[in-house]
C-alpha atoms as one frame of an Amber mdcrd trajectory, in Angstrom:
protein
  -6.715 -19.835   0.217  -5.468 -17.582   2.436  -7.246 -14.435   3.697  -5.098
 -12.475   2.559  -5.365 -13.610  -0.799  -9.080 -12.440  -0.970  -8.502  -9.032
   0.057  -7.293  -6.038  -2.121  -4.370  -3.506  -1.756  -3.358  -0.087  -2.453
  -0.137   1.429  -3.100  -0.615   3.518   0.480  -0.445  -0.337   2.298  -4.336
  -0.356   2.642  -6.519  -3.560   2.294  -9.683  -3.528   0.904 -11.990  -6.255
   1.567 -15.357  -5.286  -1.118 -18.458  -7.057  -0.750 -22.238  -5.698  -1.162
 -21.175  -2.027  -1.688 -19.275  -1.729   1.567 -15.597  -1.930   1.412 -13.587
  -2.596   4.558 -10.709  -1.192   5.180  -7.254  -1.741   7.178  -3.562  -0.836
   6.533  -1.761  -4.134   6.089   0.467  -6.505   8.332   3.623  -4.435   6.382
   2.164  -1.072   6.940   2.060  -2.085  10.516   5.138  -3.296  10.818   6.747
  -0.198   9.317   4.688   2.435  11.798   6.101   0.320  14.633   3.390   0.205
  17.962   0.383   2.413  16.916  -0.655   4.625  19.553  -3.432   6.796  18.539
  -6.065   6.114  15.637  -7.797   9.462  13.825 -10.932   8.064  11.756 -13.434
  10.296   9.928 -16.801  10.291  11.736 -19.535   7.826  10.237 -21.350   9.827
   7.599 -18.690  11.566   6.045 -18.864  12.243   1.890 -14.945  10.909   1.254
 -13.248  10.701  -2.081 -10.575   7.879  -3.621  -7.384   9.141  -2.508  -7.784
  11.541  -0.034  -6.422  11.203   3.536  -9.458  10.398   5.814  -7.014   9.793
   9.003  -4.213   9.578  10.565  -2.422   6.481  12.311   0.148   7.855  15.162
   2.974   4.883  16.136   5.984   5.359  17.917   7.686   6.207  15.455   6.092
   8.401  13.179   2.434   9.494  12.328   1.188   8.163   9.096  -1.948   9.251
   6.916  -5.086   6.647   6.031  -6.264   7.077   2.288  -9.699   6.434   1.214
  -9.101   3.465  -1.054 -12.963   4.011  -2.541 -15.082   7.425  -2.620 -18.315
   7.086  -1.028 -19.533   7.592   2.300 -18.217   6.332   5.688 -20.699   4.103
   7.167 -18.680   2.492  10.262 -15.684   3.517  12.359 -13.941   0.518  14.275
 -14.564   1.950  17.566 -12.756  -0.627  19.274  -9.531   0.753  17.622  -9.895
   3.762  18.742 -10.285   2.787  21.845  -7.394  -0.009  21.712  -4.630   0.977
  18.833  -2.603  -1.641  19.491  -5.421  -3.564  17.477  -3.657  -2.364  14.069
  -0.402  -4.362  15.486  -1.545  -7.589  16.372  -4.804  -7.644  14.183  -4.118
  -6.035  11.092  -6.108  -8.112   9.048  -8.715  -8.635  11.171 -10.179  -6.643
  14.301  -7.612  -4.064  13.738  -9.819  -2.894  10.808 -10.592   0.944  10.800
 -13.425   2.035   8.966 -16.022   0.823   5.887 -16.929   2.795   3.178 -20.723
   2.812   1.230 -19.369   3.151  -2.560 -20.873   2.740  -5.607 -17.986   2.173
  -7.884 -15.312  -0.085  -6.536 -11.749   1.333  -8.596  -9.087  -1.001  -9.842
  -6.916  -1.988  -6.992  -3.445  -4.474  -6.169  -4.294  -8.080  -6.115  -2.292
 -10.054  -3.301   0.793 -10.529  -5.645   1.064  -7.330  -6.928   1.144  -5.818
  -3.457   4.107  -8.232  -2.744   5.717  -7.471  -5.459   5.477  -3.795  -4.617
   6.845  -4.116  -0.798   9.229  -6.018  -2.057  11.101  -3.108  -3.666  10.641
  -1.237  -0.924
């Protein structure tokens, strides 16, 4: 089993990795791909009420500027520092140190499993 297959996705090319109330959250190895070398990292400030769906950052490449969606409501409870610090993180970490921020919530919503998100890049 791969990590990948024990995270989560969204639609917006977020992962999700849920455990003890905390979710974790990255944009995936496609949505990094796609953005091209990230250059600048916007992350809501630890402590910050945030609701399922809203934009909560912003991810500047490149190319283009893309938004981060809170995948969960609840309340931010980390920022990856070291991202902001080092962007390039979200390129050749994705999955890993190039996470961005976790997220206290109380009700995790239905989100992609590994195949569905495939399935969904796929088509794009």
């Amino acid at each position: 089993m791969t990590r990948e297959s024990e995270l989560k996705y969204t639609s917006e090319h977020e992962w999700v990795e849920a455990a003890d109330g905390v979710a974790t959250v990255g944009i995936t190895g496609y949505a990094a791909g796609q953005l091209g070398d990230v250059v600048y990292v916007d992350l809501p400030a630890a402590g910050t009420a945030v609701e399922a769906g809203a934009v909560i950052g912003e991810i500047e490449s490149t190319k283009s500027v893309g938004e981060l969606y809170a995948p969960v409501s609840g309340t931010i409870a980390a920022v990856n520092d070291a991202v902001e610090a080092s962007p390039e993180l979200v390129n050749s970490d994705p999955l890993g140190d190039g996470w961005l921020v976790r997220i206290e919530y109380s009700d995790l919503p239905a989100l992609l499993e590994l195949a569905e998100y495939q399935a969904l890049t796929s088509e794009s």
